[in-house]
GROMACS .gro file of C-alpha atoms in nm:
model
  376
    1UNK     CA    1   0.691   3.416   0.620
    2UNK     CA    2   1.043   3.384   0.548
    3UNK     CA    3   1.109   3.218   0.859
    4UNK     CA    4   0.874   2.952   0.735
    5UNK     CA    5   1.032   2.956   0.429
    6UNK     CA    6   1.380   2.841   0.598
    7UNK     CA    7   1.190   2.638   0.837
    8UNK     CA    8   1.063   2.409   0.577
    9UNK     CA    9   1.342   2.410   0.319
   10UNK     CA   10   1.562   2.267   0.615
   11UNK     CA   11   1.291   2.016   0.694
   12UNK     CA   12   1.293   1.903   0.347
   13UNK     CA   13   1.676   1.893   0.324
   14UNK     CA   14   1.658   1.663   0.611
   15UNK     CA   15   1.389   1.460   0.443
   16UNK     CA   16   1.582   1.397   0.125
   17UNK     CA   17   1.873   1.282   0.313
   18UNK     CA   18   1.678   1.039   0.525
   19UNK     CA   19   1.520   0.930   0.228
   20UNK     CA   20   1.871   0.831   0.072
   21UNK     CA   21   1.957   0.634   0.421
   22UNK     CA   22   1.650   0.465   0.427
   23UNK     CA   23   1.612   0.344   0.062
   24UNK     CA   24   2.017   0.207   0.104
   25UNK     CA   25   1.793   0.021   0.386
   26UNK     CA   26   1.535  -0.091   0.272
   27UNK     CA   27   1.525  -0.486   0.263
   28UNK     CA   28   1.528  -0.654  -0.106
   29UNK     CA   29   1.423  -0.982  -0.192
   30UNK     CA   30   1.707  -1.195  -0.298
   31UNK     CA   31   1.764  -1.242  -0.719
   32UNK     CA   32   1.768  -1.613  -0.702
   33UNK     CA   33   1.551  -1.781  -0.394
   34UNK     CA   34   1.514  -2.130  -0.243
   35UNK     CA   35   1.240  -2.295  -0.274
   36UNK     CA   36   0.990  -2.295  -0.044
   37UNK     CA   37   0.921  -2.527   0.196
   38UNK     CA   38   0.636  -2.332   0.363
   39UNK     CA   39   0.246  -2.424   0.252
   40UNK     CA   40   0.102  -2.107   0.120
   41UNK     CA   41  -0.213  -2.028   0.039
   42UNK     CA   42  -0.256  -1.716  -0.218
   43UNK     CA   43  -0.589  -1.520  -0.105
   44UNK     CA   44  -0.797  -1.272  -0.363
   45UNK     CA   45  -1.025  -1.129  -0.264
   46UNK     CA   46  -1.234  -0.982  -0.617
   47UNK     CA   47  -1.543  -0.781  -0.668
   48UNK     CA   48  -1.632  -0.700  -1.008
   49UNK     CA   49  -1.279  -0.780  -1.159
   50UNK     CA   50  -1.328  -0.963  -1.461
   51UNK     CA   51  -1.140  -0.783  -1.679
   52UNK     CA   52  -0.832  -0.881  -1.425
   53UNK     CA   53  -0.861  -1.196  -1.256
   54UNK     CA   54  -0.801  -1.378  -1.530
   55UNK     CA   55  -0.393  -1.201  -1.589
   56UNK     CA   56  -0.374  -1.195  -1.201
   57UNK     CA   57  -0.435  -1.566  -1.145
   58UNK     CA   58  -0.223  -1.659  -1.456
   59UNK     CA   59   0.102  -1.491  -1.271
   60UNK     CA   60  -0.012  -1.638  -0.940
   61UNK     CA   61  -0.017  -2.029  -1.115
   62UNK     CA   62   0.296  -1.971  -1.265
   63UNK     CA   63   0.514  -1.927  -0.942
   64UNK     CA   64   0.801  -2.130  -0.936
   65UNK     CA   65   0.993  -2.243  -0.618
   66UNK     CA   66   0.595  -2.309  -0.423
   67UNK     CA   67   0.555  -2.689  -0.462
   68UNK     CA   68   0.264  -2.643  -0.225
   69UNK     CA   69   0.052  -2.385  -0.345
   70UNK     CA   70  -0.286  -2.329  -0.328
   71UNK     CA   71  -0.505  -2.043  -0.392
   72UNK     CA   72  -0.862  -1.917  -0.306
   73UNK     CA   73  -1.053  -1.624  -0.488
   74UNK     CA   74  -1.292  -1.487  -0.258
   75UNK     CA   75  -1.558  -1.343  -0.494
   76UNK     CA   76  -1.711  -1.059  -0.261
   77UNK     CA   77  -2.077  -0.998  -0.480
   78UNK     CA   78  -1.955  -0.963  -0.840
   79UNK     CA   79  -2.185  -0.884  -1.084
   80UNK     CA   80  -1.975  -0.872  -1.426
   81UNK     CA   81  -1.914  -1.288  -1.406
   82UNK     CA   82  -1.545  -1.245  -1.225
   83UNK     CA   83  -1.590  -1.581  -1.080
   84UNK     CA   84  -1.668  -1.712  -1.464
   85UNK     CA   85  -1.288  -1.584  -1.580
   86UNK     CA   86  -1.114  -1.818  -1.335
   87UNK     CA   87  -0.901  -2.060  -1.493
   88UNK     CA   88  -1.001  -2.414  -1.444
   89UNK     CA   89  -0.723  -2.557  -1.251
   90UNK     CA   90  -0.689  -2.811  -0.932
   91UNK     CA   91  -0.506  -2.577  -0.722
   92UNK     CA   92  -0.772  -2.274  -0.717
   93UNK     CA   93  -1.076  -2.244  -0.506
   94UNK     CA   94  -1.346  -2.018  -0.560
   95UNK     CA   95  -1.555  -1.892  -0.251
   96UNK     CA   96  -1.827  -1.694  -0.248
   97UNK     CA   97  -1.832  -1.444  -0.001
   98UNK     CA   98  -2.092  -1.376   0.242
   99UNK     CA   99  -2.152  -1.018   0.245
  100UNK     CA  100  -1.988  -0.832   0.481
  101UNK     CA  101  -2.183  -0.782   0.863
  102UNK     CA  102  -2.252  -0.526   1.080
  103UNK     CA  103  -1.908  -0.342   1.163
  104UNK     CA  104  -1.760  -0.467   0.877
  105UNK     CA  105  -1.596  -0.373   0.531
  106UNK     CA  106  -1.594  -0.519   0.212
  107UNK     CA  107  -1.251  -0.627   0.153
  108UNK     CA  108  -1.168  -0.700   0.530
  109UNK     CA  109  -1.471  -0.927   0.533
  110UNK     CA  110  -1.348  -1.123   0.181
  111UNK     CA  111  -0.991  -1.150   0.306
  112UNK     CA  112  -1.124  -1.333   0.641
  113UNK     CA  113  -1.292  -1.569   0.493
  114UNK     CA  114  -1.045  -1.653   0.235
  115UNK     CA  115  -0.756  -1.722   0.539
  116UNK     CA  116  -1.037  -1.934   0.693
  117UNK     CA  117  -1.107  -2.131   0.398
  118UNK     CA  118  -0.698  -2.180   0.305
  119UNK     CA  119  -0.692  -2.458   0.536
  120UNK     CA  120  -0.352  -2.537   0.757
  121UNK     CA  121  -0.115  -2.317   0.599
  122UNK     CA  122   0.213  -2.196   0.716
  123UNK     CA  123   0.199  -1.863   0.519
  124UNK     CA  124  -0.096  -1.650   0.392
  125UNK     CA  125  -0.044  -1.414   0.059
  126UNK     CA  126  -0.304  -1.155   0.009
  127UNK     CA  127  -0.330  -0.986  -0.323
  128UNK     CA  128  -0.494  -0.729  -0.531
  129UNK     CA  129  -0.675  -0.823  -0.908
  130UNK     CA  130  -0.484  -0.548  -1.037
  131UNK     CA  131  -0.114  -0.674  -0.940
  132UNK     CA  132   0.110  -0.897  -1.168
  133UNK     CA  133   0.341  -1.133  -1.054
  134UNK     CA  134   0.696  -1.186  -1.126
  135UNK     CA  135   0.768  -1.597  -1.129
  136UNK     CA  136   0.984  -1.569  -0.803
  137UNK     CA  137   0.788  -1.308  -0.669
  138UNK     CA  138   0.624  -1.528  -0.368
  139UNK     CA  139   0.922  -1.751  -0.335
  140UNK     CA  140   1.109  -1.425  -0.289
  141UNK     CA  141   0.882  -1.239  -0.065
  142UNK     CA  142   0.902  -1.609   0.180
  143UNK     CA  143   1.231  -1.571   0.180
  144UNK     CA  144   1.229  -1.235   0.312
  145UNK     CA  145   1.037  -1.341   0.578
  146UNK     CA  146   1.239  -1.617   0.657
  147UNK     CA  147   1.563  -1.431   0.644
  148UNK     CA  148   1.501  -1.172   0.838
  149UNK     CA  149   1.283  -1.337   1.118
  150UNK     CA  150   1.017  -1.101   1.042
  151UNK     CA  151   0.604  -1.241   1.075
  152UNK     CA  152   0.485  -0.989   0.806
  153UNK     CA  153   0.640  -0.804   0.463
  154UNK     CA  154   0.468  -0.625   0.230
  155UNK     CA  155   0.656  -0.634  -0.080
  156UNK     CA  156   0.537  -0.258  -0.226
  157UNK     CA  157   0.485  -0.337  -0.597
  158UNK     CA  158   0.625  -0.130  -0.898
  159UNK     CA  159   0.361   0.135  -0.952
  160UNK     CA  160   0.271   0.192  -1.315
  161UNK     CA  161   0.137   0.488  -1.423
  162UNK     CA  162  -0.006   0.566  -1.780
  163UNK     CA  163  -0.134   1.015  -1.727
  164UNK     CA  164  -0.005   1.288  -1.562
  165UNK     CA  165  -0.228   1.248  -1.305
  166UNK     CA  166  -0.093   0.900  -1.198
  167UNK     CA  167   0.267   1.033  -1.258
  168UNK     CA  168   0.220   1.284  -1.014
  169UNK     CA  169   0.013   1.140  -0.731
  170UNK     CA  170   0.099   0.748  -0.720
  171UNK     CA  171   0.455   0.782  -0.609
  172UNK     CA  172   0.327   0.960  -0.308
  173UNK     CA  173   0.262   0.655  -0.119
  174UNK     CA  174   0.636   0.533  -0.133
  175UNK     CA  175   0.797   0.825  -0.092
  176UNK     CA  176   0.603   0.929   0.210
  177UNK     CA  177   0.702   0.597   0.364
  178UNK     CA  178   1.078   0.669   0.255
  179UNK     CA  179   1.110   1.015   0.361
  180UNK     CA  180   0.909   0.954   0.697
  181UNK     CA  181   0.924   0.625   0.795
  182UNK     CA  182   1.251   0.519   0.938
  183UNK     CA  183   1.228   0.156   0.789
  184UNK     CA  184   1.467  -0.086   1.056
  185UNK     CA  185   1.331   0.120   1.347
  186UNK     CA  186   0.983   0.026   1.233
  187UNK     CA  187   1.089  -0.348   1.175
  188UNK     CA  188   1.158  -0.366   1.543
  189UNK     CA  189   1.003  -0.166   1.707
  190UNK     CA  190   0.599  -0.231   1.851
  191UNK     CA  191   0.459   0.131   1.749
  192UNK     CA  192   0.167   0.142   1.558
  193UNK     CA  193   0.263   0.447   1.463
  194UNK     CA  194   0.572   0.298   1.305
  195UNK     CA  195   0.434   0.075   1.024
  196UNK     CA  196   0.367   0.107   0.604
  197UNK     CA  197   0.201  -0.175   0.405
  198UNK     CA  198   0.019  -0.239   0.090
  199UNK     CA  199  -0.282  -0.442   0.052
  200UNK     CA  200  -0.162  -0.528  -0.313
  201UNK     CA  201   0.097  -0.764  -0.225
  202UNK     CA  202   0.082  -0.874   0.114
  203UNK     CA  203   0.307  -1.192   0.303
  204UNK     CA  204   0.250  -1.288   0.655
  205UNK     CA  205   0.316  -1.603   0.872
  206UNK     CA  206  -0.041  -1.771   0.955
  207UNK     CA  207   0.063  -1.805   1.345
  208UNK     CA  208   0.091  -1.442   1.342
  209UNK     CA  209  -0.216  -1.371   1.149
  210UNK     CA  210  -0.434  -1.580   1.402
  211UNK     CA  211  -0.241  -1.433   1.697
  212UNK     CA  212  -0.330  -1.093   1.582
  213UNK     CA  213  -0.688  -1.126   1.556
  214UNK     CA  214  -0.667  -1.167   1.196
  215UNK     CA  215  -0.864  -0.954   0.939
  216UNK     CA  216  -1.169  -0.989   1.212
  217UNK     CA  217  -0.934  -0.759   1.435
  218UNK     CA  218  -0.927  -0.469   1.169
  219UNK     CA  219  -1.280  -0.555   1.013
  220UNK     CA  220  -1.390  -0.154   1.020
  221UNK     CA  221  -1.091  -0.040   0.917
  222UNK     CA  222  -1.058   0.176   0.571
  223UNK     CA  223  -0.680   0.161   0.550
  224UNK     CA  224  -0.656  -0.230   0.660
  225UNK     CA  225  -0.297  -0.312   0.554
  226UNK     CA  226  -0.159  -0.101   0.753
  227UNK     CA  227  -0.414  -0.203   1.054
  228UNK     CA  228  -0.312  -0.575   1.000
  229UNK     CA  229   0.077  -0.505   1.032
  230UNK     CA  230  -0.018  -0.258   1.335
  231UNK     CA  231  -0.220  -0.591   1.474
  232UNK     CA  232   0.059  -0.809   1.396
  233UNK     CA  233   0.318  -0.558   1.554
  234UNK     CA  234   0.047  -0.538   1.895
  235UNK     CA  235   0.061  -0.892   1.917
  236UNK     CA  236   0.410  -0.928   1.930
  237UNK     CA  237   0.480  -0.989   1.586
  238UNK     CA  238   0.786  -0.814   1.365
  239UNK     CA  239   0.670  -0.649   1.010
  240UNK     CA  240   0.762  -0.407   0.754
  241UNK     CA  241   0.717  -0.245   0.396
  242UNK     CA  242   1.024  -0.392   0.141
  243UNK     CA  243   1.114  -0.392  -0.209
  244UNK     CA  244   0.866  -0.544  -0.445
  245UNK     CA  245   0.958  -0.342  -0.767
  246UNK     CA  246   1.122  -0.655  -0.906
  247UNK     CA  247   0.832  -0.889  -0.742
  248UNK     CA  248   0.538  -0.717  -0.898
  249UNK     CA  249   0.337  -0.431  -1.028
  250UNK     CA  250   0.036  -0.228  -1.039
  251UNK     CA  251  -0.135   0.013  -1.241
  252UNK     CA  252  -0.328   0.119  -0.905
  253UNK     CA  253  -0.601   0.368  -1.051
  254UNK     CA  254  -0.658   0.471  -1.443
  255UNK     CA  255  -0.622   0.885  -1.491
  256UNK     CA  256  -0.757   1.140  -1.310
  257UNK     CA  257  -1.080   1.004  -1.254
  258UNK     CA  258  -0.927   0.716  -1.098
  259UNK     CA  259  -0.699   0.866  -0.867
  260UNK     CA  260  -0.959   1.124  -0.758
  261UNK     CA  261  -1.279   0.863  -0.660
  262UNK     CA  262  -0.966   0.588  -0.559
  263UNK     CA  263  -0.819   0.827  -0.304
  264UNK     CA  264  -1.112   1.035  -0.170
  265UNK     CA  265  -1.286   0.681  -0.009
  266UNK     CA  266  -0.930   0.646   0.196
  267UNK     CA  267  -0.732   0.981   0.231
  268UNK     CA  268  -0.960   1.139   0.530
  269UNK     CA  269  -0.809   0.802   0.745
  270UNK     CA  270  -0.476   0.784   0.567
  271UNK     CA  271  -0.286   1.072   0.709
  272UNK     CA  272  -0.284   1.083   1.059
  273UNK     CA  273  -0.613   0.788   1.098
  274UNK     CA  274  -0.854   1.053   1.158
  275UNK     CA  275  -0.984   1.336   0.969
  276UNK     CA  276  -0.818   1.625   1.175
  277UNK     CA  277  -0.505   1.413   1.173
  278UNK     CA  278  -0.540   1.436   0.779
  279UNK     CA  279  -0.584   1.777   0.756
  280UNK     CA  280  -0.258   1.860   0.985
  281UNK     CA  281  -0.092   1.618   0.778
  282UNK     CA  282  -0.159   1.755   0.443
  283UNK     CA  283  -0.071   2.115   0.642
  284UNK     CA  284   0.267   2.011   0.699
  285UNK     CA  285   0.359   1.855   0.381
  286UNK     CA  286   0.265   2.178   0.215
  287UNK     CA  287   0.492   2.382   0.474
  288UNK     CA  288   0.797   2.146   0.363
  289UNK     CA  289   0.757   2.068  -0.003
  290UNK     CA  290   0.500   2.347  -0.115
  291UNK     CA  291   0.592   2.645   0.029
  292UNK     CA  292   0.980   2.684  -0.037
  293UNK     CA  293   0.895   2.619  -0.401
  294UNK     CA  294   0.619   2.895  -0.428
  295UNK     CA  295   0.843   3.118  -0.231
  296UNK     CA  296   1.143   2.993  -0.499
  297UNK     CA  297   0.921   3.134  -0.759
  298UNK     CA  298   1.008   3.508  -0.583
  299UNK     CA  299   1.357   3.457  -0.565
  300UNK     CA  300   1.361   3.305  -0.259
  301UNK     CA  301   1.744   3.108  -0.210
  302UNK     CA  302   1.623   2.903   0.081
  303UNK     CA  303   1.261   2.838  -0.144
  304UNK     CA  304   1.524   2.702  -0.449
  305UNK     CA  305   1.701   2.479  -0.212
  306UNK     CA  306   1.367   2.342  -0.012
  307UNK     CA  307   1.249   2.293  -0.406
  308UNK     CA  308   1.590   2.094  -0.489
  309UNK     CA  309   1.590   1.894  -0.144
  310UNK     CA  310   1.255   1.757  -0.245
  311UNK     CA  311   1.316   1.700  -0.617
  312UNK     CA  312   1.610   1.495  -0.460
  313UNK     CA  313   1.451   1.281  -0.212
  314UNK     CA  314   1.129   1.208  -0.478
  315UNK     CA  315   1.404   1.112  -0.764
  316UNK     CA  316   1.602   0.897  -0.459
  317UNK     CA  317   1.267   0.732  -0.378
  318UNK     CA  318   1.150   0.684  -0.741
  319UNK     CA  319   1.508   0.480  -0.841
  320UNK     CA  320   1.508   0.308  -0.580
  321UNK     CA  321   1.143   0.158  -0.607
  322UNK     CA  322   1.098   0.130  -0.986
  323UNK     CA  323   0.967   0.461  -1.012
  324UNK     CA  324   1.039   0.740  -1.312
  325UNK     CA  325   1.273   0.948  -1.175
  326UNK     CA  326   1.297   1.239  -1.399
  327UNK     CA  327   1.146   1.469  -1.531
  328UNK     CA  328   0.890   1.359  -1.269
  329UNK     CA  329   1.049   1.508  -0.907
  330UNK     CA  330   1.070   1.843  -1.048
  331UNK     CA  331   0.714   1.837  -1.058
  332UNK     CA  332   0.707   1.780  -0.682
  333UNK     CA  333   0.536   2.088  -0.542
  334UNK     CA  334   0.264   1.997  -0.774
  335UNK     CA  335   0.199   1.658  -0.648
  336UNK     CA  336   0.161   1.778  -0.332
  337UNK     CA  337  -0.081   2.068  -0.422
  338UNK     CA  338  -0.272   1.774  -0.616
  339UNK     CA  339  -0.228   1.592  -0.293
  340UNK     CA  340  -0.421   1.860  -0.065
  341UNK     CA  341  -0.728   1.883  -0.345
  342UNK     CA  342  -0.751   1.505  -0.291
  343UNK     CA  343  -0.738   1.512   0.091
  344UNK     CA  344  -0.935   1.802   0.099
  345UNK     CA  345  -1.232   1.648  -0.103
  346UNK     CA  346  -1.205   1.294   0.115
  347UNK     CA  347  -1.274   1.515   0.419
  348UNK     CA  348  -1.580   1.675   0.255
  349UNK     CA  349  -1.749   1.325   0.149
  350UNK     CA  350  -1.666   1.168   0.452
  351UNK     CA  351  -1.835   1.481   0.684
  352UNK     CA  352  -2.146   1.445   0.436
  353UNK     CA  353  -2.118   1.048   0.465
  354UNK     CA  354  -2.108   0.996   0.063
  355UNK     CA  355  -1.758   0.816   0.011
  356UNK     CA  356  -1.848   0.547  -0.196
  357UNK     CA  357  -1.621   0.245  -0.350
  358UNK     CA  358  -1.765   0.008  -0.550
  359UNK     CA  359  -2.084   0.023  -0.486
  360UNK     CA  360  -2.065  -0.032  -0.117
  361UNK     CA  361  -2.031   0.297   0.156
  362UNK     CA  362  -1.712   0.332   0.277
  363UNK     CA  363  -1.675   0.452   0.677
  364UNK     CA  364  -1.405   0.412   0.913
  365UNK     CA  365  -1.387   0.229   1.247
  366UNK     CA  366  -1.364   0.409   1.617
  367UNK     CA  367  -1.052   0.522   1.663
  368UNK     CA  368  -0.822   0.212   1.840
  369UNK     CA  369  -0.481   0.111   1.803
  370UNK     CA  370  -0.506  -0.042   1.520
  371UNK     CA  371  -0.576   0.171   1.281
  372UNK     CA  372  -0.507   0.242   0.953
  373UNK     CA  373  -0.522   0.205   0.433
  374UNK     CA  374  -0.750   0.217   0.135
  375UNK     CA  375  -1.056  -0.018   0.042
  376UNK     CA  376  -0.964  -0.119  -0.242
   0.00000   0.00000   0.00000
């Protein structure tokens, strides 16, 4: 035991430092950016989002730098009047979706036909009901793209979090990327194993959306952010995950509740894209950042520094992505405890087939190499 003890307090020394390279790396949007030249066409895709839409589209309409702008809500089978809270105004379209096919998931299916309906475009922006925009937030994220020659960026929003149950899981999803992702090799490089996005702010050049198949080539998939870069990436195309904590934010799920039925429909796919994968995932994390801290608890020196390392590289992550540092990372270990219950009880619903979002079952493609995020 005490080898594994020094086994994963080194592994987690070496995942706070690679944490503090890669968030010195990681691309940010500029303070001030041109205005765009690009057309871009805004796509939400909404489902029983009325108590959002309405803030959502406000930020969206009040971009500045986008003289040509336009913006379609796909409204996926609402049935709280979510297509009744859109603001009058000549540059919004509202679409109602056909429901989704054989093969096919919800938001996939409302994100296809919401590119097909934004006419000629030069750049597509998908985005989540729950995210605000910052005024510059699309001009910024365009001029990312532009900048850096990439096809696709997914700004990752400022995560809000209002319990101790959001404190402690939501910054998972950043600082796994930080810690394990290393961000320029990913830009380049034509992996699909090497790719991180999030559906709730998502930027990509129309020519590379069409060349990858667009959302019809990851229409099964649960996790299809990351499935559309990995598309993008397989048809040739450059992408990657970049600062979006001064672009936008999202209170993702509301308390426990939230974060417990929000992550079970996805987690089984999201580590590793297939159960087993999950479960050796969520193994692993716990022999790096939940063992050394249990074995800390004994007296164990090499447990105390495996708890510090990853106190260190959650603080690192949290700073550098609009996070709450502190007191938060000390409470590591227990975010990643939290984090097995979760991925433990999206195995059990998807082996009994009951994962649920939204009224709609959730299941998961055949394995290909395009897979994988979270329905949301």
């Amino acid at each position: 035991m005490s080898r594994l003890v020094r086994l994963g307090a080194g592994l987690s020394v070496l995942g706070a430092v690679h944490a503090a390279v890669n968030t010195r790396l990681l691309r940010r949007p500029p303070a001030v950016p041109p205005p765009v030249r690009s057309r871009v066409a805004v796509v939400l895709p909404v489902r029983d989002e009325a108590d959002q839409v309405a803030g959502c589209l406000a930020a969206v309409l009040d971009q500045r730098g986008v003289p040509d702008l336009r913006v379609v809500v796909v409204d996926d089978g609402s049935t709280d009047g979510t297509a009744d809270r859109v603001p009058a105004d000549e540059r919004v379209r509202v679409l109602r979706a056909t429901p989704p096919g054989p093969g096919w998931l919800g938001k996939p299916n409302a994100c296809a036909q919401g590119a097909a309906a934004a006419g000629d475009v030069d750049v597509l922006a998908f985005l989540d009901a729950d995210v605000r925009l910052m005024p510059d937030a699309v001009a910024a994220a365009v001029a990312v793209l532009d900048d850096a020659g990439l096809d696709l960026v997914s700004p990752w929003p400022q995560q809000l979090t209002g319990s101790a149950a959001e404190r402690l899981v939501q910054p998972l999803q950043q600082w796994l990327w930080a810690t394990l992702l290393p961000l320029r090799l990913a830009e380049r490089s034509p992996r699909p194993s090497l790719a991180a996005a999030n559906g709730q702010f998502l930027v990509v050049r129309r020519s590379a959306y069409v060349r990858a198949g667009g959302h019809a080539a990851v229409r099964g998939e649960v996790i299809e952010d990351v499935a559309l870069l990995r598309a993008v990436k397989s048809a040739g195309g450059r992408g990657v995950v970049v600062d979006g904590s001064t672009l936008a934010a999202c209170r993702m799920y509301a308390g426990w509740p939230g974060v417990r039925d929000g992550y079970a429909k996805s987690l089984w796919s999201a580590l590793g894209g297939r159960p087993a994968g999950a479960a050796a995932a969520a193994a692993a994390l716990s022999l790096v950042w939940l063992l050394p801290p249990l074995a800390a608890l004994t007296g164990s020196r090499a447990g105390l520094l495996g708890w510090a390392a990853g106190a260190a590289g959650r603080a690192v992550t949290a700073r550098a992505t609009g996070g709450r540092a502190w007191p938060d990372a000390l409470a590591h270990p227990v975010s990643i405890a939290l984090l097995d219950v979760l991925v433990a009880r999206s195995l059990a619903g998807h082996r009994r087939g009951s994962l649920r979002w939204r009224g709609r079952a959730v299941t998961g493609a055949p394995e290909g190499p395009t897979s994988r995020r979270m329905e949301r």
